[in-house]
PDB file of N, CA, C and O in Angstrom:
ATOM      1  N   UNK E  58      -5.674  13.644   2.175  1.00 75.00           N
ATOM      2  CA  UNK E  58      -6.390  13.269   0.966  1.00 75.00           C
ATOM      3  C   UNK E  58      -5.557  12.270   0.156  1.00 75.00           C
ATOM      4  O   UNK E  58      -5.914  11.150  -0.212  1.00 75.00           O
ATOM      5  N   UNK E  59      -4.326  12.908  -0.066  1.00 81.00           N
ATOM      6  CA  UNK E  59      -3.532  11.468  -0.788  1.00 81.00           C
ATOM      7  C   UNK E  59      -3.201  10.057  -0.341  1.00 81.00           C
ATOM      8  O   UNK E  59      -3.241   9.095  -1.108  1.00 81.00           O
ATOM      9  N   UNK E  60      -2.819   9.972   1.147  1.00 81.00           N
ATOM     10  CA  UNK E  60      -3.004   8.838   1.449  1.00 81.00           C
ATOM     11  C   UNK E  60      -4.496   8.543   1.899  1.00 81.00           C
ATOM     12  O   UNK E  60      -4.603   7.358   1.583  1.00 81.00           O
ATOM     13  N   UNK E  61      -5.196   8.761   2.217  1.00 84.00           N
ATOM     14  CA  UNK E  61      -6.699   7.926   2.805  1.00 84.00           C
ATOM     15  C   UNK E  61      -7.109   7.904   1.557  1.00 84.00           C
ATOM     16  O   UNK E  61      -6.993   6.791   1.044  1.00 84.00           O
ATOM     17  N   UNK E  62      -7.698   9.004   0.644  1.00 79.00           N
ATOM     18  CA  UNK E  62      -8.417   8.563  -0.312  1.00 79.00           C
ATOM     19  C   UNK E  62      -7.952   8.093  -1.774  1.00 79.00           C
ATOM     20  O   UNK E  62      -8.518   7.192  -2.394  1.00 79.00           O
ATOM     21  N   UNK E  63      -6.584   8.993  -2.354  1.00 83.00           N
ATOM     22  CA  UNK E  63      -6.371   8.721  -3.592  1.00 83.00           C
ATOM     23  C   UNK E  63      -5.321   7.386  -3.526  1.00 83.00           C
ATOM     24  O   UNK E  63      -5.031   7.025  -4.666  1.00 83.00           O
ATOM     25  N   UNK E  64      -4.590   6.448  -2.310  1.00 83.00           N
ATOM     26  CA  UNK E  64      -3.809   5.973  -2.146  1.00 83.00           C
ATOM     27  C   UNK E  64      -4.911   5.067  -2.222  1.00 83.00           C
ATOM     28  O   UNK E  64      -5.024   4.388  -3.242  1.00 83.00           O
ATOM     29  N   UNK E  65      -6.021   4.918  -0.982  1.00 82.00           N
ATOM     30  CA  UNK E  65      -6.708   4.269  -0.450  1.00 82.00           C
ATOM     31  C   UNK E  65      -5.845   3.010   0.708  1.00 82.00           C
ATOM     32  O   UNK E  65      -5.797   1.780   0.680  1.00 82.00           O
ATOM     33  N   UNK E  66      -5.246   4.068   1.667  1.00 88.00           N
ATOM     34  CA  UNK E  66      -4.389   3.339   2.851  1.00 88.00           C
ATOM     35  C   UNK E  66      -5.173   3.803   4.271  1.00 88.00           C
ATOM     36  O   UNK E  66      -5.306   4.940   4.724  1.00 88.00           O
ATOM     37  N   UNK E  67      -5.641   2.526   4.805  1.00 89.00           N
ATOM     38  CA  UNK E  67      -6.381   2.518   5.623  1.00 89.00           C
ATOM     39  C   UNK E  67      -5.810   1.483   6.846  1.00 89.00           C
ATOM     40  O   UNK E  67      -5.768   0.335   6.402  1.00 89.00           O
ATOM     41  N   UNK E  68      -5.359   1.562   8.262  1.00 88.00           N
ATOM     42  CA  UNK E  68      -4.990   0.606   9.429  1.00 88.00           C
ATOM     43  C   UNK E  68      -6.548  -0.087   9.031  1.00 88.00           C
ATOM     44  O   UNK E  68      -7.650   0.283   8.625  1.00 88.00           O
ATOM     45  N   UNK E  69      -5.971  -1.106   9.364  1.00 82.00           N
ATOM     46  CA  UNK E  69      -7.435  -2.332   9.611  1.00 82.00           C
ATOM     47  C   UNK E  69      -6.601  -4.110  10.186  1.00 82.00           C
ATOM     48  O   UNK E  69      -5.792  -4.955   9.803  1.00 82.00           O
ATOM     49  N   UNK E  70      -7.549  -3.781  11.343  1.00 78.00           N
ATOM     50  CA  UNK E  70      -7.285  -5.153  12.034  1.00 78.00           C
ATOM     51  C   UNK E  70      -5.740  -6.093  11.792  1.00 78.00           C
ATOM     52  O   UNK E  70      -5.358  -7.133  11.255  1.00 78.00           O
ATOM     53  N   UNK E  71      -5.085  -4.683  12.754  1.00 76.00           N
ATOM     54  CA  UNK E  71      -3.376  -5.151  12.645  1.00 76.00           C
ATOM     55  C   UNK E  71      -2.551  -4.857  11.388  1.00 76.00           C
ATOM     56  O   UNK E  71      -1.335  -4.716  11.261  1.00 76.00           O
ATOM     57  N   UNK E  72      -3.273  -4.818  10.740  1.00 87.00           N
ATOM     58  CA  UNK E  72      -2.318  -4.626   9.140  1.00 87.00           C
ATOM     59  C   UNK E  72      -3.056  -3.318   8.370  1.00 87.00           C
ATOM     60  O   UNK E  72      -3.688  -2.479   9.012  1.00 87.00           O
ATOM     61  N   UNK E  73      -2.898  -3.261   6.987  1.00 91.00           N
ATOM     62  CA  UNK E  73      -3.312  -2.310   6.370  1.00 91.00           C
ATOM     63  C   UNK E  73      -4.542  -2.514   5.643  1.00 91.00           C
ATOM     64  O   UNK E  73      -4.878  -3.681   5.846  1.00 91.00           O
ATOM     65  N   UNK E  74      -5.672  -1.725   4.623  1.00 90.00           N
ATOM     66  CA  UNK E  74      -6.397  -2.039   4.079  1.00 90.00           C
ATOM     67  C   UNK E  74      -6.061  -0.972   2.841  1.00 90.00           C
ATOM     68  O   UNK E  74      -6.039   0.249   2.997  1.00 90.00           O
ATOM     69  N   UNK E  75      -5.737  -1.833   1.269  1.00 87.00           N
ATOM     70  CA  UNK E  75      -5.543  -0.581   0.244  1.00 87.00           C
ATOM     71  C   UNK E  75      -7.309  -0.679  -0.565  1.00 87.00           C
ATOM     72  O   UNK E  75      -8.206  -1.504  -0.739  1.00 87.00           O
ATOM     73  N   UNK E  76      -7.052   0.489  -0.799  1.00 86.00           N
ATOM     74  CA  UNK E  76      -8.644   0.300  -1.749  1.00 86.00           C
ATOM     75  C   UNK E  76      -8.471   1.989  -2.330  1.00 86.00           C
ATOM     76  O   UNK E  76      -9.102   3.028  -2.134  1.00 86.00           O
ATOM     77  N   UNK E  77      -6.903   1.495  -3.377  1.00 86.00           N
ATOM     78  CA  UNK E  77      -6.594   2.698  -4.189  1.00 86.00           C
ATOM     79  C   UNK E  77      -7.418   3.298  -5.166  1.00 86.00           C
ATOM     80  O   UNK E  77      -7.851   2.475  -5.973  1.00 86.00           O
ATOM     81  N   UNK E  78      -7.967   5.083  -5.460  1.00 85.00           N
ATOM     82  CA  UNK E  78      -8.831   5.711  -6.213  1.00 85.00           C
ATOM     83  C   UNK E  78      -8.270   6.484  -7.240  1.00 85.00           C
ATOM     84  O   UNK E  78      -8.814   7.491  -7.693  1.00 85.00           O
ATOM     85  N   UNK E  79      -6.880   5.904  -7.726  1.00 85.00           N
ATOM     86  CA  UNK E  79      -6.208   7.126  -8.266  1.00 85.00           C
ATOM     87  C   UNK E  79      -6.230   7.826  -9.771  1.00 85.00           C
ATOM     88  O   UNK E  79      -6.236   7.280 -10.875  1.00 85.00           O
ATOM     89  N   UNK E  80      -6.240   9.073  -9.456  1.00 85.00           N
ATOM     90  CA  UNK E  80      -6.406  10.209 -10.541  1.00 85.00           C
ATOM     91  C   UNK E  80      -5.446   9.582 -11.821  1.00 85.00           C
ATOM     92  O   UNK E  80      -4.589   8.728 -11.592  1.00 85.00           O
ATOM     93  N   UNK E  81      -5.672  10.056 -13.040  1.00 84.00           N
ATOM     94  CA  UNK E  81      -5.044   9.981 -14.217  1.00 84.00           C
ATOM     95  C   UNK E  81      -3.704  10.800 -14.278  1.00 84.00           C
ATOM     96  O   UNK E  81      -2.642  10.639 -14.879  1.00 84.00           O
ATOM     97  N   UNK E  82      -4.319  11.990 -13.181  1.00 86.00           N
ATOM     98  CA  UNK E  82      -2.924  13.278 -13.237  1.00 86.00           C
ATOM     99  C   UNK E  82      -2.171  13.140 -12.408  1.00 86.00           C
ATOM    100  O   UNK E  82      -1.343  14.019 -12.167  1.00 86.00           O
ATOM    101  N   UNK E  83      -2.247  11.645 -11.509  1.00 85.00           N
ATOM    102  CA  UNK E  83      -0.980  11.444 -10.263  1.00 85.00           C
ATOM    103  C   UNK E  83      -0.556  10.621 -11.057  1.00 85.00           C
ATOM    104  O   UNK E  83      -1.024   9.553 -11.451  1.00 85.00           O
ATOM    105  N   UNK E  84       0.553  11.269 -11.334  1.00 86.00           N
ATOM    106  CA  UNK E  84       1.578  10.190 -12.181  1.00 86.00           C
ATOM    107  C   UNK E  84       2.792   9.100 -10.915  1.00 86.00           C
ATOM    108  O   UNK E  84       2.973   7.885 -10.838  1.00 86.00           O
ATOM    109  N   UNK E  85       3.330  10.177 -10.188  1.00 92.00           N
ATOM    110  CA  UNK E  85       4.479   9.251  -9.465  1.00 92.00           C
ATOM    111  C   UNK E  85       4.337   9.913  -7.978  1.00 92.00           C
ATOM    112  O   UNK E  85       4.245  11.119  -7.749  1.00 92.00           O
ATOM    113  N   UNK E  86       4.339   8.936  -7.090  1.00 91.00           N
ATOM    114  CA  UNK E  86       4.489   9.583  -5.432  1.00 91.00           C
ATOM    115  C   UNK E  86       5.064   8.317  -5.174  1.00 91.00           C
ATOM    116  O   UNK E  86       4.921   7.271  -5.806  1.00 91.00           O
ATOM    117  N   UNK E  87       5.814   8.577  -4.042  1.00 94.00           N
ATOM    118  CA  UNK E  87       7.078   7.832  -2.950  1.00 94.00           C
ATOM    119  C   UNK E  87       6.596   8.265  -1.987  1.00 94.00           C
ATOM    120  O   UNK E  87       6.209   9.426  -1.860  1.00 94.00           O
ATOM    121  N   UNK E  88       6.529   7.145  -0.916  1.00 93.00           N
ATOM    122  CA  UNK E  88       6.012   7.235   0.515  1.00 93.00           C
ATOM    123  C   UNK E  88       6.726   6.478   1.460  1.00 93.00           C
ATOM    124  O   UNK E  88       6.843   5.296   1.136  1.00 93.00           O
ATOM    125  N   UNK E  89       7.240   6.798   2.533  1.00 94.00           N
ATOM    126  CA  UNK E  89       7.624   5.728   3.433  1.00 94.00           C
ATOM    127  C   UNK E  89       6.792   5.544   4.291  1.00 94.00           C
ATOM    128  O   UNK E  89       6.337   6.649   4.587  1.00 94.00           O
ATOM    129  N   UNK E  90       6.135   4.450   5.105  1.00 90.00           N
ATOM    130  CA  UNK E  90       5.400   4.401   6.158  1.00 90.00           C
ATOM    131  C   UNK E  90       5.699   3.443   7.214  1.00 90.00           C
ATOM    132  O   UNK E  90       6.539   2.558   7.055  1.00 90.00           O
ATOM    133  N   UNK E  91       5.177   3.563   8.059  1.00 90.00           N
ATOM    134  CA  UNK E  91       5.571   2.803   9.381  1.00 90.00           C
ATOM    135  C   UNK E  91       4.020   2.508   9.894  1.00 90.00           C
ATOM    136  O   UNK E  91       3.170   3.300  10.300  1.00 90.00           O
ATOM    137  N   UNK E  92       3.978   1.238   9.741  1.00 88.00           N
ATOM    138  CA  UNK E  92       2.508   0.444  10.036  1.00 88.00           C
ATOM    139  C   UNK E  92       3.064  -0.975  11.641  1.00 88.00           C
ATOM    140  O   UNK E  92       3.759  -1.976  11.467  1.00 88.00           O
ATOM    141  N   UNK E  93       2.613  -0.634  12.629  1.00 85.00           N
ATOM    142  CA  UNK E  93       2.795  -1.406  14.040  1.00 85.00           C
ATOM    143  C   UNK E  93       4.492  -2.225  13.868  1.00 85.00           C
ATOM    144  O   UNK E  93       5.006  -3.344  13.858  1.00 85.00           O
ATOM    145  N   UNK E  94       4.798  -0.973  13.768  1.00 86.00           N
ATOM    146  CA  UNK E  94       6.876  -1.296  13.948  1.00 86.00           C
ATOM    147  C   UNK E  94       7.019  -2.017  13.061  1.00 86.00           C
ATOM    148  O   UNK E  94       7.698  -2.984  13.408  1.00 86.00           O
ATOM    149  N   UNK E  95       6.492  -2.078  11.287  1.00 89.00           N
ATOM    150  CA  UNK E  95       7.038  -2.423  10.769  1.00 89.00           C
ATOM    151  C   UNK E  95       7.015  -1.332   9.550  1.00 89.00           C
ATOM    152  O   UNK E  95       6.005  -0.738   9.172  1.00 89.00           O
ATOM    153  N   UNK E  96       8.191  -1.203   9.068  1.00 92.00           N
ATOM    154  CA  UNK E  96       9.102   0.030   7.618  1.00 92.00           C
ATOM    155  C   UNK E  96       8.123  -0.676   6.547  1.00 92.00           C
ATOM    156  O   UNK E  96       7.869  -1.879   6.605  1.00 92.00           O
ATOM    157  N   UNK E  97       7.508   0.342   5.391  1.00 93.00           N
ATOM    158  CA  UNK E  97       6.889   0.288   4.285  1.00 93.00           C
ATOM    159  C   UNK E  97       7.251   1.108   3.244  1.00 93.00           C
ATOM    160  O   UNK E  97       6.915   2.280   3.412  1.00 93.00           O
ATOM    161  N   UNK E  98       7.982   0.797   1.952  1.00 95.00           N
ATOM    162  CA  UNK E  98       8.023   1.951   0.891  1.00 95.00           C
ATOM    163  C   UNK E  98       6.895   1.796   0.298  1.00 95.00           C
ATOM    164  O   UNK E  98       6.637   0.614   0.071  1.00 95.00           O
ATOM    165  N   UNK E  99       6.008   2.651  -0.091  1.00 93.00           N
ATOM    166  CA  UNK E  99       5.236   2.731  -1.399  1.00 93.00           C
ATOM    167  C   UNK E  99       5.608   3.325  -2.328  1.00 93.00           C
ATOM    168  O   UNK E  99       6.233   4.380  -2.224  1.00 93.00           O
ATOM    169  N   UNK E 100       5.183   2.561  -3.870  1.00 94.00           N
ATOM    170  CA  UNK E 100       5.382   3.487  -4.836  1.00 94.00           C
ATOM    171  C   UNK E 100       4.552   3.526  -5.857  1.00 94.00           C
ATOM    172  O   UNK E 100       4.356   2.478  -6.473  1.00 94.00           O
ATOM    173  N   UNK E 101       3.922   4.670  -6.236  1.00 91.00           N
ATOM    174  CA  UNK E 101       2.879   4.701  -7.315  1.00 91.00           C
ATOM    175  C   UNK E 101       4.065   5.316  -8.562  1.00 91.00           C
ATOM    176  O   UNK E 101       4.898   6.218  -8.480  1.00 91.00           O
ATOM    177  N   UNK E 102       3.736   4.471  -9.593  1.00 92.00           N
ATOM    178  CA  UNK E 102       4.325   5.299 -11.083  1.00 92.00           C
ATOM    179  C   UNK E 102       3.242   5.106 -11.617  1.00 92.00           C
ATOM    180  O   UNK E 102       2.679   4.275 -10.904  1.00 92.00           O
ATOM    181  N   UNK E 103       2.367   5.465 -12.745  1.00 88.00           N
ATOM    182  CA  UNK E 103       1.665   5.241 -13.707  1.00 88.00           C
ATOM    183  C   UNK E 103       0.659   4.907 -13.171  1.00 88.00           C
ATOM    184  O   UNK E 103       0.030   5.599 -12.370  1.00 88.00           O
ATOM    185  N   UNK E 104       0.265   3.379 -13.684  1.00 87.00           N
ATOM    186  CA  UNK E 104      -0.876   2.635 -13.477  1.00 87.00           C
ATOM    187  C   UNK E 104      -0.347   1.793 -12.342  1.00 87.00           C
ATOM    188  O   UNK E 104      -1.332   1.533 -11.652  1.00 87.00           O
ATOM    189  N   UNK E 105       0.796   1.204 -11.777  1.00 91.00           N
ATOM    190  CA  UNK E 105       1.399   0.700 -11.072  1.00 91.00           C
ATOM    191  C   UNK E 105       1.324   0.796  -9.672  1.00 91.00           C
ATOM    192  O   UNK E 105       1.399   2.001  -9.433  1.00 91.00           O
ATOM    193  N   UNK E 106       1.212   0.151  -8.581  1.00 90.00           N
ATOM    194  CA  UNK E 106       1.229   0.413  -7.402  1.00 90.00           C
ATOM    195  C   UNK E 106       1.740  -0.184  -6.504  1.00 90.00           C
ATOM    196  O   UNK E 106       0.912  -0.655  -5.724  1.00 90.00           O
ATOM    197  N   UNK E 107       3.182  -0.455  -6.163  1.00 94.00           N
ATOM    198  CA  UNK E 107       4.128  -1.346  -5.197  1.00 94.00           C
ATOM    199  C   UNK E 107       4.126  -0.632  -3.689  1.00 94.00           C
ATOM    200  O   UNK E 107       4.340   0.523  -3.318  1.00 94.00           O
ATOM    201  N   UNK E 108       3.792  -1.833  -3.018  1.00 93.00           N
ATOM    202  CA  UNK E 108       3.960  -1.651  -1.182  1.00 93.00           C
ATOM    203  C   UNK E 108       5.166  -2.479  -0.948  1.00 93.00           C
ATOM    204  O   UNK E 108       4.937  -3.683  -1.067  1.00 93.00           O
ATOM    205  N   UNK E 109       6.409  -2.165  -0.642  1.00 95.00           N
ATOM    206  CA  UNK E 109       7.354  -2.985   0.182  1.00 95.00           C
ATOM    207  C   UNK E 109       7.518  -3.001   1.150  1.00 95.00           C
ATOM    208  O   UNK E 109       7.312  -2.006   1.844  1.00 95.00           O
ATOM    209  N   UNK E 110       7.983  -4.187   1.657  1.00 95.00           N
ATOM    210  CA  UNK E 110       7.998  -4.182   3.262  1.00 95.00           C
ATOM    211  C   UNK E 110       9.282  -4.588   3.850  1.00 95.00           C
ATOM    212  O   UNK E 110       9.778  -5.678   4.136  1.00 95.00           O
ATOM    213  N   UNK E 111       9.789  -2.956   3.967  1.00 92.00           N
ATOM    214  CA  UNK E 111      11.452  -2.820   3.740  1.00 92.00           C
ATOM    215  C   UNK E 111      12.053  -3.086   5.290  1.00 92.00           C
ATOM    216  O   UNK E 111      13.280  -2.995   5.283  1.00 92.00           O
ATOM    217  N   UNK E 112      11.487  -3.397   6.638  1.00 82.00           N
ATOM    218  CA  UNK E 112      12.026  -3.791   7.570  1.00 82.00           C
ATOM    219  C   UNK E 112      10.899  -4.519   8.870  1.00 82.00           C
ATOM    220  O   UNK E 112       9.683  -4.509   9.057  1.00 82.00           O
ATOM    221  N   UNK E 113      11.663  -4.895   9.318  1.00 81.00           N
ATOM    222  CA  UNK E 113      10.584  -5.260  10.501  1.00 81.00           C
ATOM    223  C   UNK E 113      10.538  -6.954  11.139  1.00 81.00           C
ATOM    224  O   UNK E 113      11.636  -7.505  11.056  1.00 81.00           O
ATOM    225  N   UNK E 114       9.930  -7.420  11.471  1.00 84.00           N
ATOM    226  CA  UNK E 114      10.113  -8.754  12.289  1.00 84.00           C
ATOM    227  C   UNK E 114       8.750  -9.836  11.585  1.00 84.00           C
ATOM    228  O   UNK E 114       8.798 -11.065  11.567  1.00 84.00           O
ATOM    229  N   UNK E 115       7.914  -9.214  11.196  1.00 90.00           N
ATOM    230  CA  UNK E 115       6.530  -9.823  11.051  1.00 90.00           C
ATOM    231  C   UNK E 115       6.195  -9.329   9.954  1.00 90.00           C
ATOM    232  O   UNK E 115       6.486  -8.209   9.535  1.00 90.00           O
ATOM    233  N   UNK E 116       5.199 -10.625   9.139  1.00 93.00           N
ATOM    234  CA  UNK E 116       4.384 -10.244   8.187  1.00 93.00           C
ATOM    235  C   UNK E 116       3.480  -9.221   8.718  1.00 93.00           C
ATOM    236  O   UNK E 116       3.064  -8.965   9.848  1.00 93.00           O
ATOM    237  N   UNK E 117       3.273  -8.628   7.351  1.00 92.00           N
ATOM    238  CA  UNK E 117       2.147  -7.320   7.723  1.00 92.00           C
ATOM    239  C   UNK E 117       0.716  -7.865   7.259  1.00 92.00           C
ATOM    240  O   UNK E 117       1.063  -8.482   6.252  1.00 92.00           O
ATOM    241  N   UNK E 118      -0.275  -7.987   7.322  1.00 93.00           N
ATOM    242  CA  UNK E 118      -1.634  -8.523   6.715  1.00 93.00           C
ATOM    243  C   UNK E 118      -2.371  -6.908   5.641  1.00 93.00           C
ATOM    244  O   UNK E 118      -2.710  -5.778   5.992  1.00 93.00           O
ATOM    245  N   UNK E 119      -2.348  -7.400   4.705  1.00 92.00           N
ATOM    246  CA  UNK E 119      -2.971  -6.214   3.717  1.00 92.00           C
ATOM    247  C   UNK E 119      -3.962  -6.911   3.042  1.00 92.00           C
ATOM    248  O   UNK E 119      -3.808  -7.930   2.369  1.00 92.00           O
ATOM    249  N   UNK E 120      -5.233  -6.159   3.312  1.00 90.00           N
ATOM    250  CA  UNK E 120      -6.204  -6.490   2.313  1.00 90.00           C
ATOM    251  C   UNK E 120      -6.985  -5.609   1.129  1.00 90.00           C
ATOM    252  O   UNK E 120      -7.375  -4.441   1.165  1.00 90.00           O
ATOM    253  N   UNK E 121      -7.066  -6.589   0.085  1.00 85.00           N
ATOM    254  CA  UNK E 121      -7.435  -6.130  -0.849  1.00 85.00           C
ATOM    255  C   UNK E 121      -8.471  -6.926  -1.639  1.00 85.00           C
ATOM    256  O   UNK E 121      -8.500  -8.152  -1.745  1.00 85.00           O
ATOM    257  N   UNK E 122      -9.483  -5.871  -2.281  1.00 82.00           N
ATOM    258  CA  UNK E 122     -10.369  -6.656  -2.559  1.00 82.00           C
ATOM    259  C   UNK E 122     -11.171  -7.516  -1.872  1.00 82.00           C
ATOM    260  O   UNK E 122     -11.835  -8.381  -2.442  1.00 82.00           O
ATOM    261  N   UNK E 123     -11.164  -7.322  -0.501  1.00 84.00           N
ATOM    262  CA  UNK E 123     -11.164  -8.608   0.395  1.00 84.00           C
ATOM    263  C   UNK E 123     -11.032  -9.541   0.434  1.00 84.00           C
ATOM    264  O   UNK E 123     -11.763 -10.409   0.910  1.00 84.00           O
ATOM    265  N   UNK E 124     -10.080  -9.617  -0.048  1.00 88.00           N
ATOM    266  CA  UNK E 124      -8.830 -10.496   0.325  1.00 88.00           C
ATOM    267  C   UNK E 124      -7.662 -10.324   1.273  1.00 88.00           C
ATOM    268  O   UNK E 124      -6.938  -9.348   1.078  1.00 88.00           O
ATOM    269  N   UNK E 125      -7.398 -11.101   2.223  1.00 92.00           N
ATOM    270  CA  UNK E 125      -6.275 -10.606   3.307  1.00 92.00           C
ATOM    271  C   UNK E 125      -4.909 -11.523   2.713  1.00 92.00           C
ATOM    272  O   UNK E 125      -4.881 -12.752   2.661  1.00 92.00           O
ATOM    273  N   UNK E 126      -3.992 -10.755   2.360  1.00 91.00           N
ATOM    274  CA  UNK E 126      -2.211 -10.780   1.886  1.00 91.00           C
ATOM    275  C   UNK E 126      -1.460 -10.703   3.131  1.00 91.00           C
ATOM    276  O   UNK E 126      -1.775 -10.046   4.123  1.00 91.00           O
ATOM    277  N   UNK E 127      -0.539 -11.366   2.993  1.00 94.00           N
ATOM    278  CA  UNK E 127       0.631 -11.683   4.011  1.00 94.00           C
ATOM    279  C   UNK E 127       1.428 -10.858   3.789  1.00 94.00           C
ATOM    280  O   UNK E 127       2.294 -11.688   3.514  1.00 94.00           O
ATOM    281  N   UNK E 128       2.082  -9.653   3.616  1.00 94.00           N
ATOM    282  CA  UNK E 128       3.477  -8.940   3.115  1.00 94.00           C
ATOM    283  C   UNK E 128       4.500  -9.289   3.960  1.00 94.00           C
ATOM    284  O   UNK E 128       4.745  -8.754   5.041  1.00 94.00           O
ATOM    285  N   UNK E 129       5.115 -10.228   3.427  1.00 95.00           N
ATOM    286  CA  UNK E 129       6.438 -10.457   4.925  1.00 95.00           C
ATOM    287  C   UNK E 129       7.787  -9.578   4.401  1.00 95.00           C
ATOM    288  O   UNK E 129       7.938  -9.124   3.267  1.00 95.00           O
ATOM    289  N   UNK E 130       8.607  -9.476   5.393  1.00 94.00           N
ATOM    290  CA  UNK E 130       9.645  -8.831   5.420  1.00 94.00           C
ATOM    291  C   UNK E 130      10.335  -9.342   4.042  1.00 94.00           C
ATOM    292  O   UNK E 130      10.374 -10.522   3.693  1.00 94.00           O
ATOM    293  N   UNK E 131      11.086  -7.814   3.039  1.00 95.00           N
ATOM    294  CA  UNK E 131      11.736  -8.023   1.805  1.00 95.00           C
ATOM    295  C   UNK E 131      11.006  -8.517   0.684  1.00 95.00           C
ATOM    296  O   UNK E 131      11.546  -8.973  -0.324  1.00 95.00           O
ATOM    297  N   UNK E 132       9.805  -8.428   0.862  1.00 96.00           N
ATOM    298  CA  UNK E 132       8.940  -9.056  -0.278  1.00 96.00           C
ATOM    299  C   UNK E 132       8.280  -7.243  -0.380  1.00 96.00           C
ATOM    300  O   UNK E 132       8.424  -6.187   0.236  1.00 96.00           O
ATOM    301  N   UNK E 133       7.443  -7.825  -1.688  1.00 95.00           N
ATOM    302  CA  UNK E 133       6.469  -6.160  -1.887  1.00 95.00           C
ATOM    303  C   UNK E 133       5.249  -6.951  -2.205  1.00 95.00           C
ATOM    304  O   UNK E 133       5.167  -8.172  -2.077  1.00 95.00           O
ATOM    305  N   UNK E 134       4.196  -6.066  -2.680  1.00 92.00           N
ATOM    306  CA  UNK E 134       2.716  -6.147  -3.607  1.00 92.00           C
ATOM    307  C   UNK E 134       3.045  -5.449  -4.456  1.00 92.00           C
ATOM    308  O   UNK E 134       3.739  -4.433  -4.417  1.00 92.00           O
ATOM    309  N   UNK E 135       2.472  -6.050  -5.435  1.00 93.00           N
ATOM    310  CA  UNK E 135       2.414  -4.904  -6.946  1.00 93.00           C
ATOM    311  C   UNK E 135       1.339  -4.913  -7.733  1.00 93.00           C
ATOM    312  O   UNK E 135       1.227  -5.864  -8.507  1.00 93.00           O
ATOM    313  N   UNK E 136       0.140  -3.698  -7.715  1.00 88.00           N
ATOM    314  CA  UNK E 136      -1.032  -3.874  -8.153  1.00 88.00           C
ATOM    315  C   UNK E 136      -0.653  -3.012  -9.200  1.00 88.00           C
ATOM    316  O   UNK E 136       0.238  -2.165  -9.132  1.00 88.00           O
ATOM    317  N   UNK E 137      -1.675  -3.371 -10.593  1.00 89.00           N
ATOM    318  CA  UNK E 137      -1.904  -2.824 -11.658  1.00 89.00           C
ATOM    319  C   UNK E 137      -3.157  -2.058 -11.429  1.00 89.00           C
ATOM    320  O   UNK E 137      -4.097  -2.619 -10.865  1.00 89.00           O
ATOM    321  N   UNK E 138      -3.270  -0.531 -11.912  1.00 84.00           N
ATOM    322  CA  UNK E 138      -4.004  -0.346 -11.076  1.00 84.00           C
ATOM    323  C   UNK E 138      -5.083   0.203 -12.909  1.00 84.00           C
ATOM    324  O   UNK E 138      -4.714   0.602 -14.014  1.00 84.00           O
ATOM    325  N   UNK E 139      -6.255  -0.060 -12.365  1.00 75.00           N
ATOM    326  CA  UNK E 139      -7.341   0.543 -13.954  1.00 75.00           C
ATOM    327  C   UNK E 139      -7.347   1.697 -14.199  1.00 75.00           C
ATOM    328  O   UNK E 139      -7.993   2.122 -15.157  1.00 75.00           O
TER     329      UNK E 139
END
């Protein structure tokens, strides 16, 4: 439930798909993930929502909004979330 729906982390076509739902009462979660051999921290605080893309060889493709994002290695996303 926390990652598929309240995260909204979904595999899609090689990379990830976020389409975060989150509660008022999830204040902070830390996640590590591993998406096709490449290392991911997530971090929700607040309204805030950072994906880093803490190892690996290749950009990762994340879409949002439909929109498709490049996350390459040592970079993050950082959504504000409503």
């Amino acid at each position: 439930v926390l990652q598929r729906f309240y995260l909204g982390l979904w595999l899609h076509e090689g990379g990830l798909r976020l389409r975060p739902r989150v509660p008022k009462a999830l204040d902070e979660v830390r996640m590590a993930l591993q998406v096709r051999g490449q290392r991911l921290q997530l971090h929700l605080r607040g309204r805030s929502l950072s994906l880093r893309h803490e190892a690996g060889s290749e950009a990762l493709p994340v879409v949002l909004d439909g929109e498709t994002q490049m996350l390459r290695p040592g970079h993050a996303l950082v959504l504000n979330l409503r």
